[in-house]
Structures are given as C-alpha cells and as structure tokens.
Short mmCIF file of C-alpha atoms and ligand atoms in Angstrom, two decimals:
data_model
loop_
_atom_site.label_atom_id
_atom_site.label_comp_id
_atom_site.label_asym_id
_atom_site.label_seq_id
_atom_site.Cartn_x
_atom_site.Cartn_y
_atom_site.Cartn_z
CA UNK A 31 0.00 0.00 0.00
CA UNK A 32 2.69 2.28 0.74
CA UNK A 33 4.38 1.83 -2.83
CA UNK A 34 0.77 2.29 -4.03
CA UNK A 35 0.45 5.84 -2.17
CA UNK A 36 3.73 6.90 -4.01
CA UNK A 37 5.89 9.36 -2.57
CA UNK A 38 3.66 10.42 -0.06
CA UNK A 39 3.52 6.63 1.12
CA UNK A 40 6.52 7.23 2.98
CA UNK A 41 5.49 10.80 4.68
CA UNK A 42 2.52 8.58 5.73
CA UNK A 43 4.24 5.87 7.38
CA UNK A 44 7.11 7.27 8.93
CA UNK A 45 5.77 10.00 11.46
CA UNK A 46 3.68 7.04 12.48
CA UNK A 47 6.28 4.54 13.24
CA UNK A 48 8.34 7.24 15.54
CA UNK A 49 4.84 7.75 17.56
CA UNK A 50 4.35 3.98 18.12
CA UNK A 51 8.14 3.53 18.99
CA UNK A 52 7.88 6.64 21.23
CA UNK A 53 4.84 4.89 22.79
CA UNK A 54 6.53 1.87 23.05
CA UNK A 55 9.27 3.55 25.40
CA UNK A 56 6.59 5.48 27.16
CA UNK A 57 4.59 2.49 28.26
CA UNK A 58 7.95 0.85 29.03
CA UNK A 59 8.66 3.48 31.62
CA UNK A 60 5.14 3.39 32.79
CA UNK A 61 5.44 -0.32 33.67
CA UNK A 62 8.52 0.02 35.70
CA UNK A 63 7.20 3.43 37.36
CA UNK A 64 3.98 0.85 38.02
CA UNK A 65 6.05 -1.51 39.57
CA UNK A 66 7.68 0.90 41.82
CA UNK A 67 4.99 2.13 42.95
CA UNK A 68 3.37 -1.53 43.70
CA UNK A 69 0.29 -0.61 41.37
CA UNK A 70 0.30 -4.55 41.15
CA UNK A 71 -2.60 -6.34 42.71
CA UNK A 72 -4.92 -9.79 42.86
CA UNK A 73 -7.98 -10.77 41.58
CA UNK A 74 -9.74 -13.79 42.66
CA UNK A 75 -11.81 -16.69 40.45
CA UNK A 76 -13.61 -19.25 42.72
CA UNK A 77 -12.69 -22.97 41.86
CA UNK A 78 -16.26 -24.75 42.46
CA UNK A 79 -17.71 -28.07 42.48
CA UNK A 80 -19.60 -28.06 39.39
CA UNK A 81 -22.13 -30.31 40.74
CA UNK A 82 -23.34 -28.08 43.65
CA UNK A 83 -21.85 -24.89 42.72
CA UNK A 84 -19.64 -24.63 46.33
CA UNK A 85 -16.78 -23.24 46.29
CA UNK A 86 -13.56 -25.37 46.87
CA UNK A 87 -10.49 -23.12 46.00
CA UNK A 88 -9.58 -19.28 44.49
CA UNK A 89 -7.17 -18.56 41.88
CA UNK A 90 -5.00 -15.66 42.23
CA UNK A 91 -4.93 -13.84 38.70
CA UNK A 92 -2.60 -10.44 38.24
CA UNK A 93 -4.06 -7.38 38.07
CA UNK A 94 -2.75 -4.00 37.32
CA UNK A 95 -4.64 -0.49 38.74
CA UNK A 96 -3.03 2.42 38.28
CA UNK A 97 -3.37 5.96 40.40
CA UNK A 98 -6.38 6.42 38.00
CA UNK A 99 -8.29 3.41 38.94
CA UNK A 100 -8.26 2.19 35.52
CA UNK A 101 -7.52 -1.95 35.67
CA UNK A 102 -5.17 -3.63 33.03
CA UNK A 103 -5.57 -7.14 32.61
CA UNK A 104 -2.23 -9.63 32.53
CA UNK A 105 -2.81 -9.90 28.52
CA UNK A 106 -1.91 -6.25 28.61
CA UNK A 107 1.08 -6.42 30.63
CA UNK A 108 2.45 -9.93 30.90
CA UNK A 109 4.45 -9.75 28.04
CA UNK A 110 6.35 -6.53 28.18
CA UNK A 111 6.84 -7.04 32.05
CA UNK A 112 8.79 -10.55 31.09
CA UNK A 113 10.84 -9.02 28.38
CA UNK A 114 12.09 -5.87 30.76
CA UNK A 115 12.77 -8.71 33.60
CA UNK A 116 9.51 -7.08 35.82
CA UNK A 117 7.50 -10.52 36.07
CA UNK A 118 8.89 -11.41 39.68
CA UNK A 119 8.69 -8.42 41.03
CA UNK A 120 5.03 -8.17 39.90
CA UNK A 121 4.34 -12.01 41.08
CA UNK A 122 5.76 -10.75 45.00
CA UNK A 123 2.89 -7.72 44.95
CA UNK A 124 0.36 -10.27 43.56
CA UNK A 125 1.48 -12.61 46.43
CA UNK A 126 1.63 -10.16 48.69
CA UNK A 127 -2.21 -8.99 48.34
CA UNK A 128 -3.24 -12.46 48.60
CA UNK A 129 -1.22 -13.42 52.19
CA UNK A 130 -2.39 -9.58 53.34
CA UNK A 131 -6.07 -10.25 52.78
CA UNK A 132 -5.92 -13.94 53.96
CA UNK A 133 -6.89 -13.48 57.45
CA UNK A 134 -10.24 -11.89 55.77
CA UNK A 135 -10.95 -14.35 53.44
CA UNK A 136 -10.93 -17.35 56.01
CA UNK A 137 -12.69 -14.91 57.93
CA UNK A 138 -15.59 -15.08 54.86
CA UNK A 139 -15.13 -18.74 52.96
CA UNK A 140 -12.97 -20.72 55.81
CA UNK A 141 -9.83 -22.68 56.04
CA UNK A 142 -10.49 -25.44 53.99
CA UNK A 143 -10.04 -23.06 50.81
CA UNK A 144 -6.82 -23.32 48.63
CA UNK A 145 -5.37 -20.67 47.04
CA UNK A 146 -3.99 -21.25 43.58
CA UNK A 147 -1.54 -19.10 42.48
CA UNK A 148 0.05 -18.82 38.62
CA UNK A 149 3.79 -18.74 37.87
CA UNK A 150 5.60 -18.00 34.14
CA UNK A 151 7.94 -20.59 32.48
CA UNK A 152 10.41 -18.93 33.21
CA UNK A 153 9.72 -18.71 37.12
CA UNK A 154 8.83 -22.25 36.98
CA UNK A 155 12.61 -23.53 36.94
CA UNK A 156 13.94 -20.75 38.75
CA UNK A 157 14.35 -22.56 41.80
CA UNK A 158 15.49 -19.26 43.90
CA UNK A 159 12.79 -17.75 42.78
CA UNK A 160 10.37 -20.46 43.57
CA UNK A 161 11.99 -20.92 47.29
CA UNK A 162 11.31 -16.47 47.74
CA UNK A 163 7.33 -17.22 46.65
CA UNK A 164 7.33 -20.35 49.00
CA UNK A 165 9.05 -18.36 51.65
CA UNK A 166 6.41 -15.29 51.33
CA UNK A 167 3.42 -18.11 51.88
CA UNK A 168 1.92 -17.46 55.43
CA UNK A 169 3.95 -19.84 57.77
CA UNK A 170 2.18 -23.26 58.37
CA UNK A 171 0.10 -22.54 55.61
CA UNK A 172 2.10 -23.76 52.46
CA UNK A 173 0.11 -27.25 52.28
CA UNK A 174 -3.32 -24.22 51.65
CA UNK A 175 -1.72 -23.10 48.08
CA UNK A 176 -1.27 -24.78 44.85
CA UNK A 177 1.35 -23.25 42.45
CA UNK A 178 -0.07 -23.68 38.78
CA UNK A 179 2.43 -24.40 36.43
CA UNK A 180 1.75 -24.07 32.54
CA UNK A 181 2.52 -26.88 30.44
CA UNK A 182 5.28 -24.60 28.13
CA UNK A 183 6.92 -25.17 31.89
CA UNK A 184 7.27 -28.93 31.10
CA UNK A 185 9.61 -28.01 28.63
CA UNK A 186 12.11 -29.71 30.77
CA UNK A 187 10.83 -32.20 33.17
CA UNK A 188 13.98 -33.10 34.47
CA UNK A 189 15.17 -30.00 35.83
CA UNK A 190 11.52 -29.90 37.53
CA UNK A 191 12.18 -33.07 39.00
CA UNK A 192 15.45 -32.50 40.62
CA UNK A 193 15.08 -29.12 42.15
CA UNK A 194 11.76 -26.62 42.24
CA UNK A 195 9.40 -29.99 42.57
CA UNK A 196 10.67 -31.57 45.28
CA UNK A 197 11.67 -27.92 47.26
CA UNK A 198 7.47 -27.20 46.70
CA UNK A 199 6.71 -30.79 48.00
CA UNK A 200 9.19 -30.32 50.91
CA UNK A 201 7.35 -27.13 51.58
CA UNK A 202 4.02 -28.62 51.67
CA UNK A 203 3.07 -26.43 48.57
CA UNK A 204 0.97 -28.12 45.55
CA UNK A 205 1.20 -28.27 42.33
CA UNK A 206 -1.11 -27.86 38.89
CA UNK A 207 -0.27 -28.21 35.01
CA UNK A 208 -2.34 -25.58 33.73
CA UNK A 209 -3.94 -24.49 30.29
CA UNK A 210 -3.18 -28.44 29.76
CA UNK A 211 -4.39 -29.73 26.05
CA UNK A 212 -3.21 -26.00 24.51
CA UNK A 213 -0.87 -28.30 21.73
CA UNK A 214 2.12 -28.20 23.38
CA UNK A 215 0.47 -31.62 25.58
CA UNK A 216 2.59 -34.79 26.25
CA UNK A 217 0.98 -37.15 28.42
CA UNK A 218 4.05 -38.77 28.79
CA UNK A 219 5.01 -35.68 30.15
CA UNK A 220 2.45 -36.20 32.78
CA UNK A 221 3.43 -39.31 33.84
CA UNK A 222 6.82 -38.75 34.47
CA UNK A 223 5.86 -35.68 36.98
CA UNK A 224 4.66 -35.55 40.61
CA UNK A 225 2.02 -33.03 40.84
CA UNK A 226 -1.56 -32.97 42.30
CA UNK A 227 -3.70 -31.31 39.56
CA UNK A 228 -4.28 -31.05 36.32
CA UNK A 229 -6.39 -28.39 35.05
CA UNK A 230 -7.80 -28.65 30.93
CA UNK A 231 -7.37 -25.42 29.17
CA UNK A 232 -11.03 -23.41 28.21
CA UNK A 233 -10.03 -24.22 24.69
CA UNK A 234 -11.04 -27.97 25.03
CA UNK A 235 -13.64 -27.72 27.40
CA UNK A 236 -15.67 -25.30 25.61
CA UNK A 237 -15.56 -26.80 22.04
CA UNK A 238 -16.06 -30.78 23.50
CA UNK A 239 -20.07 -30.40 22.56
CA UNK A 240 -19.05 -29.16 18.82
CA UNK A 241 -15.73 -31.43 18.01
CA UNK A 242 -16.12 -34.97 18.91
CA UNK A 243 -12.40 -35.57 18.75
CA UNK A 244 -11.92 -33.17 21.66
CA UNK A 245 -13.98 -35.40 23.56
CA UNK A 246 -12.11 -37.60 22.91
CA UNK A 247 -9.00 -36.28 23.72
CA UNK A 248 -10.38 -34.81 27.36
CA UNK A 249 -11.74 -38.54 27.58
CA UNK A 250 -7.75 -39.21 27.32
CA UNK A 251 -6.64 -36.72 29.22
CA UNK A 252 -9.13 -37.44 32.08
CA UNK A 253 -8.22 -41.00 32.51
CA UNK A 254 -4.68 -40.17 32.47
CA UNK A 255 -4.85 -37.91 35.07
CA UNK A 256 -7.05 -39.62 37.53
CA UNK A 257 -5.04 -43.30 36.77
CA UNK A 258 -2.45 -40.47 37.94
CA UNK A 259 -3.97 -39.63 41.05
CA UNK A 260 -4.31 -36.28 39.85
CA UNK A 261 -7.09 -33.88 40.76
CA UNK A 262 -9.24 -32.69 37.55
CA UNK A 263 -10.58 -29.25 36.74
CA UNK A 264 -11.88 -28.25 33.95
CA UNK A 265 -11.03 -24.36 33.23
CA UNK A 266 -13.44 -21.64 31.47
CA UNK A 267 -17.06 -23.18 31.70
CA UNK A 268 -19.24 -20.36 30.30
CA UNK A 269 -22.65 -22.05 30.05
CA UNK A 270 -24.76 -24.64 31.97
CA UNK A 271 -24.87 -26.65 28.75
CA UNK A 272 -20.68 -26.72 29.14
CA UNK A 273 -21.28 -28.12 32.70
CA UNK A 274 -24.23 -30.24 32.09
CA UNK A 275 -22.27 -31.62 29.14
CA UNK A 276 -18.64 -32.09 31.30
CA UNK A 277 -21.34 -33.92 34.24
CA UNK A 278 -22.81 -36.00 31.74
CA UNK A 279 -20.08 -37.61 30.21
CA UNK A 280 -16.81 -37.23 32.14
CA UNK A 281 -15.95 -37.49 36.08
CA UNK A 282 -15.37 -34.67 36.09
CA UNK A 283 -16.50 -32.64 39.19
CA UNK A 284 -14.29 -29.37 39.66
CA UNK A 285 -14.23 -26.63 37.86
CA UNK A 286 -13.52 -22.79 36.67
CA UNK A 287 -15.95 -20.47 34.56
CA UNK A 288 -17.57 -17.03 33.62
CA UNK A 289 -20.87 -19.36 34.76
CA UNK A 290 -19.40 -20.08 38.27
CA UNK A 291 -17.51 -16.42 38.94
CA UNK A 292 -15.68 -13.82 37.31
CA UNK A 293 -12.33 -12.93 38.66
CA UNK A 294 -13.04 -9.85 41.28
CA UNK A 295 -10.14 -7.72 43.10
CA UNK A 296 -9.53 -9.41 46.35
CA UNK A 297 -10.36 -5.88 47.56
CA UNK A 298 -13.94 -5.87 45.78
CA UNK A 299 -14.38 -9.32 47.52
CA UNK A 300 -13.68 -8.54 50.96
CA UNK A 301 -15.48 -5.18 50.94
CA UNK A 302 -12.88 -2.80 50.93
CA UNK A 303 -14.22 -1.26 47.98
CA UNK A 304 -17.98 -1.17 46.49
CA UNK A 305 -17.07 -1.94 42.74
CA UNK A 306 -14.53 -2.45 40.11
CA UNK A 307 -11.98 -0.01 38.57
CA UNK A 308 -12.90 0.94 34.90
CA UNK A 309 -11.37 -1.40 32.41
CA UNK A 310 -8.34 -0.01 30.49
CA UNK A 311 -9.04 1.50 26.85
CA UNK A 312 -8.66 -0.81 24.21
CA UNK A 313 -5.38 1.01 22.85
CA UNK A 314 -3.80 0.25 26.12
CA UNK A 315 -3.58 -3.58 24.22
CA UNK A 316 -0.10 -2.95 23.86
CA UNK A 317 1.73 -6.07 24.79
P1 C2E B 94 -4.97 -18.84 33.46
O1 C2E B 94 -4.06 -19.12 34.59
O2 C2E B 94 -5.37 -19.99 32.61
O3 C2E B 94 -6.23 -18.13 34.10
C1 C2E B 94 -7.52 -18.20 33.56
C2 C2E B 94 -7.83 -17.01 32.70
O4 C2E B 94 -9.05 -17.26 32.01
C3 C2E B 94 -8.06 -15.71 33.48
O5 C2E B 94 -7.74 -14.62 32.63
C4 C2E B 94 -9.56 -15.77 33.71
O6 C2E B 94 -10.13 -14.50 33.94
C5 C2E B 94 -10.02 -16.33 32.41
N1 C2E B 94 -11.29 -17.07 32.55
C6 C2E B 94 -11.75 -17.73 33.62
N2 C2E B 94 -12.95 -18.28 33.36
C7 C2E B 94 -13.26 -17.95 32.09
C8 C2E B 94 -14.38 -18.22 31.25
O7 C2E B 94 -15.35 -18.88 31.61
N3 C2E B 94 -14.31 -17.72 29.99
C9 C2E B 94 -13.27 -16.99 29.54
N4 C2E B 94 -13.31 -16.52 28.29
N5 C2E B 94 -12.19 -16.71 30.31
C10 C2E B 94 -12.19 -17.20 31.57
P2 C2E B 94 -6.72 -13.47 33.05
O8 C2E B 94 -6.93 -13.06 34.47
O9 C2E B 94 -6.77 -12.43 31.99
O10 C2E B 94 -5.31 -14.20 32.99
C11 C2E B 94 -4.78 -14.68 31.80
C12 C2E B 94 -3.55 -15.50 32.04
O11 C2E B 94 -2.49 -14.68 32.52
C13 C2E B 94 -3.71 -16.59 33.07
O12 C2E B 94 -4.33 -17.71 32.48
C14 C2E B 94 -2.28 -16.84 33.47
O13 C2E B 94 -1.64 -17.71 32.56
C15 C2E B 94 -1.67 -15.47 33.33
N6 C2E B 94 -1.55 -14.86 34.67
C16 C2E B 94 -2.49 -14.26 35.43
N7 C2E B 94 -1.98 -13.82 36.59
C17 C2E B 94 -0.67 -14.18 36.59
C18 C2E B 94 0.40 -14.01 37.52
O14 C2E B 94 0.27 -13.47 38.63
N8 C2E B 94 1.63 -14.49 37.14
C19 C2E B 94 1.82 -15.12 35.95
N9 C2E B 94 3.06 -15.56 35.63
N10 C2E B 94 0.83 -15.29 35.06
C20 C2E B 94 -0.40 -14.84 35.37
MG1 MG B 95 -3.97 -20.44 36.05
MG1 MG B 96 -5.55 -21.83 33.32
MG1 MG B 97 -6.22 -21.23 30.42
#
C-alpha cells in the first residue's frame, strides 16, 4: 500500500512509526514506574464443584490499577513485564495482596479453601525464585496453596524433578499443570511428573459439545490424570450446557468459569471497595 500511495507513502508511514516507537518507550517506563509504585494487585476466580456450585479453591490472577483506577488485565502487561525482567517483582505484589487479605478471606469462605496461584515458564525452573514465593506463603500454611504451572513449563521435566518440585513438595506447597491440552500436551510428560492437579485449558472444554475428537482427547486426558492420582478441573465453563455436558459424560466434578464467577479484586471481595476499577481502553492492548 505504501508503494501504491507513491511518494507520499513514505510521509505517511514514517511520522507514524516514531509515535508507536515513542509509545513503546513510554509504556515501558510506565510499567517500571507501576512496579515501583506496587500498582500490582490480585484478583480472585472461585474454583467450584460443578455439581453443587460450592466453592472449593480461588485462583490468584494479576491485576494492574493504576493511580487512576483504571484496571489492566495480565494480557496487557504480561508480556512486556517478562521481556524488561519485571515478572517477579510483579508475582511478589500479587502474592503479597493475597497473604495480606488472607486473614479476611478465612474470615468469609474458611480454612479449607486453597489458594492457587500462577507462575511463568520462566519462574517455573527458577528454583530461587520459587523458594522467595514459598518463603512469602503465610507460615504453616504452604500445604493451603497450589502453584499452577503451565505446560510450556514442562519443557524440561527433568530439571523440575530434581530441584523446584521436590523444594514445593518439601514445603508442603501443591502443584497444577495448567492451560493443559493448549498443543504443546505430552501425556508422557504427565506421567513422568509428581504433581496434584491437572487443570484442561477453556479451549477444550468449551468446544467438546461441537468437536467430537476433543472429547475424545479430554476422555484421554481425564483418565490419564485420575489413573495419575491427579485432581481434575476443567477451566473456562461459560454455560450450563458446558457443565451439564462435562457432568454427563466425564468425572469430572471441579471446575472454573464465567458461569461459576468472574475474577473480582480481592479488595472488591472482601469489601474494601464497592465496585470495580474501569477497564483499560482498548489502545492500552499494547503487549
Ligand atoms: P490462566 O491461569 O489460565 O487463568 C484463567 C484465565 O481465564 C483468566 O484470565 C480468567 O479471567 C479467564 N477465565 C476464567 N474463566 C473464564 C471463562 O469462563 N471464559 C473466559 N473466556 N475466560 C475465563 P486473566 O486473568 O486475563 O489471565 C490470563 C492469564 O495470565 C492466566 O491464564 C495466566 O496464565 C496469566 N496470569 C495471570 N496472573 C498471573 C500471575 O500473577 N503471574 C503469571 N506468571 N501469570 C499470570
Ligand atoms: Mg492459572
Ligand atoms: Mg488456566
Ligand atoms: Mg487457560
């Protein structure tokens, strides 16, 4: 198109390459300022039992709110933050919201809740890093959280194995694969981990009723996993047909979902304050 615009192609394009570079570094500062100033906070989604609805668990999912209340979700900031190095910091003040507010949430949903909490690739074989998040869990607690792992973690099982698995299971701290059956899945994989959970990525669950191969490889998955000794969940159920189908036909009886909960700011859930912060503009998608 440019060539097609001629000359003036170029006058076109080039002003507006400087403004997004110029953007670029502006929204790089703005991250680290944000992380400075611990803008960083946590959101909570309730892990139910899709047969009665109760809740068994939270997940702790990264939130940014800046000094204008306006919320960025971690699509809009997870990326950038891991190329400028920011992600651990950013994990600690996530953490750190959680542990701060826990005395209030058993205070509201009781002890017997576990607190999920996500980690990046990257993180996931750090062992020092992993040891600092266990370390930051309230003491005596660990055995109440389950670190969720992604699959693109099981890159290299081996180095799991020998060092950040069995410091977690020393600590008392679980552990999930999540967004498992995103195409990067090896249930061989699986088998040759310890962990506790498994939880199936939104993707499969919510096209099972339309692709009968998916159900067939969730049928795999699922029998995997529990032959495994693994805990189930099935991530992003949307609609009561999703659950009635996942009742119907699988075991399976926990679960995650838009039907169940959406994610709320741990201080939206314990009262602190009445509502949500705005959502960011779309043209903040910048990462
Ligand atoms: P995830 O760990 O798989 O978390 C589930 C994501 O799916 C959340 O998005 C949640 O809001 C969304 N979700 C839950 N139920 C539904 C549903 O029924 N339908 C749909 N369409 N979506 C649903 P969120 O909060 O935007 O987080 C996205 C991803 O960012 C997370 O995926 C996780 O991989 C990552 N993430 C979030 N917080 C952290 C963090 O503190 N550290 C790291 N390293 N990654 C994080
Ligand atoms: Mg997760
Ligand atoms: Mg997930
Ligand atoms: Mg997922």
């Amino acid at each position: 198109r440019a060539k097609a615009a001629g000359k003036g192609g170029l006058d076109f394009f080039t002003p507006d390459l400087g403004r997004e570079a110029q953007e670029r570094l502006s929204l790089e500062q703005r991250l680290r300022d944000a992380v400075s100033a611990g803008e960083f906070c946590c959101a909570l989604q309730r892990k139910v039992d899709i047969r009665s609805g109760a809740t068994t668990g939270f997940e702790a999912l990264a939130r940014w709110v800046d000094a204008e209340g306006v919320m960025r979700m971690p699509g809009q900031f997870l990326p950038l933050a891991s190329r400028l190095q920011l992600l651990d910091d950013i994990a600690l003040q996530v953490v750190d919201d959680l542990t701060r507010n826990l005395p209030q949430l058993d205070a509201m949903f009781g002890t017997a809740i576990k607190y999920s909490i996500n980690v990046s690739p990257a993180q996931a074989i750090d062992t020092d890093f992993m040891r600092r998040l266990t370390q930051r869990l309230p003491s005596g607690q660990a055995q109440r959280f389950i670190v969720e792992l992604t699959e693109e973690s099981l890159a290299d099982t081996g180095l799991l194995e020998a060092h950040v698995l069995p410091m977690l299971r020393q600590a008392g701290v679980h552990v999930s694969i999540d967004d498992f059956g995103t195409g990067y899945s090896s249930l061989s994989k699986l088998a040759s981990l310890t962990v506790d959970e498994l939880k199936i990525d939104r993707s499969l669950v919510q096209t099972i009723q339309q692709l009968p191969r998916n159900q067939l490889i969730l049928r795999a998955i699922e029998s995997l996993g529990t032959a495994l000794g693994l805990s189930i969940v099935a991530e992003g159920i949307e609609t009561e047909q999703e659950r009635d189908f996942l009742l119907a036909n699988t075991a399976i009886t926990m679960g995650q979902g838009f039907l169940f909960h959406k994610p709320q700011l741990i201080a939206t859930l314990v009262g602190e304050t009445p509502s949500m912060p705005s959502p960011a503009p779309d043209r903040l998608e910048w990462a």
